[in-house]
Amino acid sequence: MKLTGAEILCESLTRLGVREIFGYPGGAILPVYDALGKSKLHHVLVRHEQGATHMADGYARASGGIGVAMATSGPGATNMVTGIATAMMDSSPVVCITGQVSSKVLGSDAFQEIDITGITMPITKHNVVITKAEDIARTIREAFLIANGGRPGPVLVDITKDAQQASADFNWEASEPKLPPKRLRNNHDQAEFDRAVEMLNTAKRPIILAGHGIMVSGAMRAFEQFVRAGNYPVAMTLLGIGCFPANDPLNLGMMGMHGEAWVNNAIQEADLLIAVGMRFDDRVTGDLRTYAKSARKIHIEIDRAEINKNVRVDVALIGDAREVLEKLTPHTETRDHGAWINHIAELKGDSAVRDIQSLPDNGHLYAAHVINDIWKETGGEAIVVTDVGQHQMWEAQYYHHNRPRTLITSGGLGTMGFALPAAIGAKFARPGSEVWVVVGDGGFQMTMSELATIVQEKINVKIAIINNGYLGMVRQWQEFFYDKRYVATPLVAPDFAALANAFGIRGERVTKRAEVVPIIQSARESDETVLIDFRVEQEDSVYPMVAAGASLSDMIRRPNNPLVETATEP
Amino acid sequence: MQTLVAYVENKPGVLNRVSSLARRLAINIDSLTVGPTENEEIARMTIVAHTDERGAHRLEASLEKLVDVLLAENISTRALLERDLALIKVSADQQNRPHLMELIKVFRARVVDVAPESLIIEVSGTVDKIDGLLEVLRPFGVLEMARTGRISMTRGGDLLQPPAAEPVNSELESASSNVT
Ligand SMILES: Cc1cc2nc3c(=O)[nH]c(=O)nc-3n(C[C@H](O)[C@H](O)[C@H](O)COP(=O)(O)OP(=O)(O)OC[C@H]3O[C@@H](n4cnc5c(N)ncnc54)[C@H](O)[C@@H]3O)c2cc1C
Ligand SMILES: Cc1ncc(C[n+]2csc(CCOP(=O)(O)OP(=O)(O)O)c2C)c(N)n1
Ligand SMILES: [Mg+2]
């Protein structure tokens, strides 16, 4: 069967199970758009190509499948860069398809020609230029294989316009992926495995560091069995949240810079760290010289390049988390670790009194209250997509996730503007799920144009803007480390409720604590998107905090009198 | 200094990916040589990098993550044969020529071009040997030099061969598609 390159692309994507493509057209990709119109694929028109990449990323993170983003050459392609880097840092499988000028003029600085494969080389798992229609089917299949294989990541496929237009034979069976042969590495030898087992069964104060890799691996059940077998307390990274139910007594909460103090203290006192699918990010370890000094360390990790990168470990079990855990569990002897678990519970008691939730109602609206109320009202069952900043940390602290892939957030790159588009992608992936956006007033203003996409696509997401009038996370650093010199962090914003109305979306504003629950309930009852502008305490800070580069043991704790008298008047 | 050998796809852009990776990892490359292997689709690289064992591990493992790299291996601690080749143009007049010829003989180098005012000397061997020759040639006046950079091979039965092609796994493919 003869098809054009553009038709082959659409046919291939359909066969790979793609339903939605998030994109934005332009000259160099027009043949594909023409073919899209005749295909069964649904194209979601975004308002900025960055949004397309975040949507594809949100789709991938919510579903575990691959998100597809599309753009034209030149500025369309360069607008994708931030979204590609975001997906790369968090190991998210995204396939980006860009149009390119015709192969005949490649290299001539043609109109809207840009070397997007050169630009994205360090921020993609792989990228490739296609100049012939007959290469399209095979290359797209390879792109999908690469994006979601092993440690996932973004793949960019740049297709010249002449390849889109030319005709070629389409034969799915004959266009099997032909990736270069790889050496199969021995995952880990028996001696290493035995040492890990010995360490597991002799530890007195073990703690698991659970990361994003557990979700990637689909290892939730194997993980739970492993935890139960050894009765290990579990600490989670930001991206690990959801891999193990928050309401399980063995789940301690988040570790790291804004992790719970008892979790960090437990890590510092532990005699064994069992790291599973996490990469010891500097936000997790703090000062490496003082990190978990008394602990031996086991690292279960699929990517050899992560071993001993930041933290030197005693045993590395290289492989897929699920496979390794399933192999380990039968060798794990049950211990109750009672004294150790009780000790951690004592550490916890001290923190509870400092918790903002424990403060008497002083009429002020704190972000923590808002997020905790969203958690209670949604029963912890919603998919929450956050942006980057203070509200992101409060979400991690006050929304308790029991299921995997229900917290979607940019961790490694920390990309402001991620939440709104990623939530749209997540909603497409899981149309039956309730999706909440938790976003700051700063980050929302970066990609709020995607409200129009929501309206055009008739999407139902709930948007909670945590409006503190500041680039809050940066203001907090200025408060702590720059003598409260608030340079470039006070932030003017439009009336978000009115703005929503202008887009044809219901908008609400909340200034008092008593209004929070009713508005959440009313928003949940609606089957349309609702935007709520929560005017919260302006100068609140996220506690506890490990200053960048400080030891995990030195946490800045919430002061005893946190009532800062700066509540905004509406 | 660490020595790695890599087998890569012999196609455009791969050298760029490899060098770009080293730059991203903040690893300084001392020399990088590429040449074809007996299989024309595969090229072999020798990478000599300014880094420690930990850095070399990171480079090796990261290289193997590149789709076009079939195998990468740190061979620094193995028994190695190493060769570098240099062409050195020295100024030579009638007077010092005999002295030069003597040195060339000592170093088992050879003269590959003769001109009235200069000679081109070809020398191959370890980096130390070439550095040594260079040292003694310097007083005569080194006008130009070109070096290939190091190529390395493990000795004897310690073989380092590219992996053989394997058929695609359709299970793997269906796992990576969105078909549910
Ligand atoms: C403002 C801000 C504050 C932050 N504060 C914190 C904080 O306090 N605490 C915190 O934890 N984070 C924090 N982060 C996030 C932090 O920067 C990192 O993104 C996060 O710690 C990474 O978590 P991870 O290692 O679990 O996930 P990833 O970075 O996604 O790493 C996943 C790891 O799992 C491995 N893997 C993948 N697939 C598999 C598999 N199948 N089997 C086995 N392994 C696999 C990968 O190779 C990788 O090493 C913060 C981010 C921001 C923006
Ligand atoms: C694109 C981008 N630019 C800058 C930053 C640095 N940064 C991190 S948090 C933050 C403030 C975010 O403010 P806001 O969205 O209002 O959230 P808040 O911290 O107030 O909850 C900034 C500027 C970033 N992470 N991303
Ligand atoms: Mg803010």
Tab-separated table of N, CA and C and ligand atoms in Angstrom, chain A residues 50 82 387-392 394 413-417 439-446 466-475 489 491, ligand 2:
chain	number	residue	atom	x	y	z
A	50	GLN	N	5.276	24.740	24.598
A	50	GLN	CA	5.700	24.247	25.914
A	50	GLN	C	4.551	23.486	26.563
A	82	THR	N	11.861	23.457	27.034
A	82	THR	CA	11.659	23.370	28.484
A	82	THR	C	10.867	22.119	28.868
A	387	ASP	N	2.364	22.754	40.531
A	387	ASP	CA	3.398	23.551	39.902
A	387	ASP	C	4.627	23.519	40.816
A	388	VAL	N	5.444	24.532	40.752
A	388	VAL	CA	6.694	24.514	41.513
A	388	VAL	C	6.744	25.690	42.468
A	389	GLY	N	7.073	25.403	43.702
A	389	GLY	CA	7.180	26.466	44.693
A	389	GLY	C	6.683	25.985	46.037
A	390	GLN	N	6.310	26.938	46.875
A	390	GLN	CA	5.861	26.589	48.221
A	390	GLN	C	4.628	25.692	48.201
A	391	HIS	N	3.672	26.053	47.338
A	391	HIS	CA	2.429	25.283	47.291
A	391	HIS	C	2.706	23.822	46.937
A	392	GLN	N	3.760	23.595	46.151
A	392	GLN	CA	4.146	22.234	45.756
A	392	GLN	C	4.585	21.437	46.981
A	394	TRP	N	3.771	22.170	50.125
A	394	TRP	CA	2.623	21.985	51.013
A	394	TRP	C	1.735	20.855	50.514
A	413	LEU	N	13.627	19.206	37.333
A	413	LEU	CA	13.880	20.507	36.704
A	413	LEU	C	13.161	21.612	37.475
A	414	GLY	N	12.079	21.275	38.152
A	414	GLY	CA	11.329	22.289	38.901
A	414	GLY	C	10.806	23.362	37.972
A	415	THR	N	10.000	22.940	37.005
A	415	THR	CA	9.569	23.849	35.953
A	415	THR	C	8.274	24.566	36.317
A	416	MET	N	8.368	25.851	36.628
A	416	MET	CA	7.141	26.636	36.824
A	416	MET	C	6.359	26.659	35.516
A	417	GLY	N	5.047	26.638	35.631
A	417	GLY	CA	4.200	26.634	34.445
A	417	GLY	C	3.814	25.225	34.032
A	439	VAL	N	-1.525	25.293	42.121
A	439	VAL	CA	-0.556	26.114	41.395
A	439	VAL	C	-0.395	27.468	42.090
A	440	GLY	N	0.800	28.024	42.013
A	440	GLY	CA	1.047	29.338	42.605
A	440	GLY	C	0.595	30.460	41.678
A	441	ASP	N	0.503	31.647	42.250
A	441	ASP	CA	0.119	32.796	41.427
A	441	ASP	C	1.200	33.124	40.406
A	442	GLY	N	2.448	32.773	40.716
A	442	GLY	CA	3.530	33.022	39.772
A	442	GLY	C	3.503	32.024	38.618
A	443	GLY	N	3.547	30.771	38.941
A	443	GLY	CA	3.603	29.728	37.915
A	443	GLY	C	2.366	29.720	37.035
A	444	PHE	N	1.214	30.035	37.644
A	444	PHE	CA	-0.010	30.036	36.848
A	444	PHE	C	0.090	31.048	35.717
A	445	GLN	N	0.733	32.178	36.039
A	445	GLN	CA	0.826	33.225	35.015
A	445	GLN	C	1.793	32.855	33.892
A	446	MET	N	2.544	31.794	34.073
A	446	MET	CA	3.461	31.388	33.003
A	446	MET	C	2.753	30.649	31.871
A	466	ILE	N	-2.976	28.984	44.643
A	466	ILE	CA	-2.539	29.348	45.990
A	466	ILE	C	-1.871	30.712	45.846
A	467	ASN	N	-2.687	31.742	46.054
A	467	ASN	CA	-2.265	33.102	45.708
A	467	ASN	C	-1.731	33.814	46.940
A	468	ASN	N	-0.416	33.900	47.014
A	468	ASN	CA	0.201	34.586	48.155
A	468	ASN	C	0.831	35.915	47.754
A	469	GLY	N	0.613	36.327	46.524
A	469	GLY	CA	1.122	37.634	46.113
A	469	GLY	C	2.639	37.677	45.950
A	470	TYR	N	3.273	36.539	46.060
A	470	TYR	CA	4.725	36.479	45.954
A	470	TYR	C	5.160	35.289	45.116
A	471	LEU	N	6.358	35.376	44.591
A	471	LEU	CA	7.066	34.183	44.163
A	471	LEU	C	7.555	33.572	45.473
A	472	GLY	N	6.638	32.854	46.097
A	472	GLY	CA	6.768	32.542	47.510
A	472	GLY	C	8.027	31.777	47.882
A	473	MET	N	8.381	30.781	47.096
A	473	MET	CA	9.542	29.967	47.461
A	473	MET	C	10.819	30.806	47.427
A	474	VAL	N	10.889	31.706	46.461
A	474	VAL	CA	12.076	32.556	46.370
A	474	VAL	C	12.044	33.592	47.488
A	475	ARG	N	10.841	34.124	47.767
A	475	ARG	CA	10.703	35.063	48.884
A	475	ARG	C	11.167	34.421	50.192
A	489	THR	N	10.336	39.622	43.993
A	489	THR	CA	9.426	38.526	44.339
A	489	THR	C	7.985	38.962	44.608
A	491	LEU	N	4.524	40.188	43.560
A	491	LEU	CA	4.041	39.864	42.213
A	491	LEU	C	2.621	40.375	42.043
C	2	LIG	C1	10.565	28.515	34.935
C	2	LIG	C2	11.094	28.795	36.290
C	2	LIG	N1	11.607	30.009	36.596
C	2	LIG	C3	12.060	30.275	37.833
C	2	LIG	C4	12.021	29.322	38.811
C	2	LIG	C5	12.541	29.612	40.205
C	2	LIG	N2	11.441	29.518	41.199
C	2	LIG	C6	11.239	28.419	41.943
C	2	LIG	S1	9.908	28.539	42.945
C	2	LIG	C7	9.575	30.093	42.399
C	2	LIG	C8	8.413	30.871	42.941
C	2	LIG	C9	7.113	30.304	42.539
C	2	LIG	O1	6.121	31.244	42.862
C	2	LIG	P1	4.594	30.851	42.794
C	2	LIG	O2	4.294	30.207	41.505
C	2	LIG	O3	3.778	32.029	43.169
C	2	LIG	O4	4.492	29.721	43.918
C	2	LIG	P2	4.684	29.875	45.506
C	2	LIG	O5	6.106	29.533	45.812
C	2	LIG	O6	4.358	31.266	45.881
C	2	LIG	O7	3.747	28.874	46.078
C	2	LIG	C10	10.505	30.498	41.448
C	2	LIG	C11	10.533	31.818	40.798
C	2	LIG	C12	11.504	28.058	38.444
C	2	LIG	N3	11.465	27.038	39.314
C	2	LIG	N4	11.022	27.833	37.203
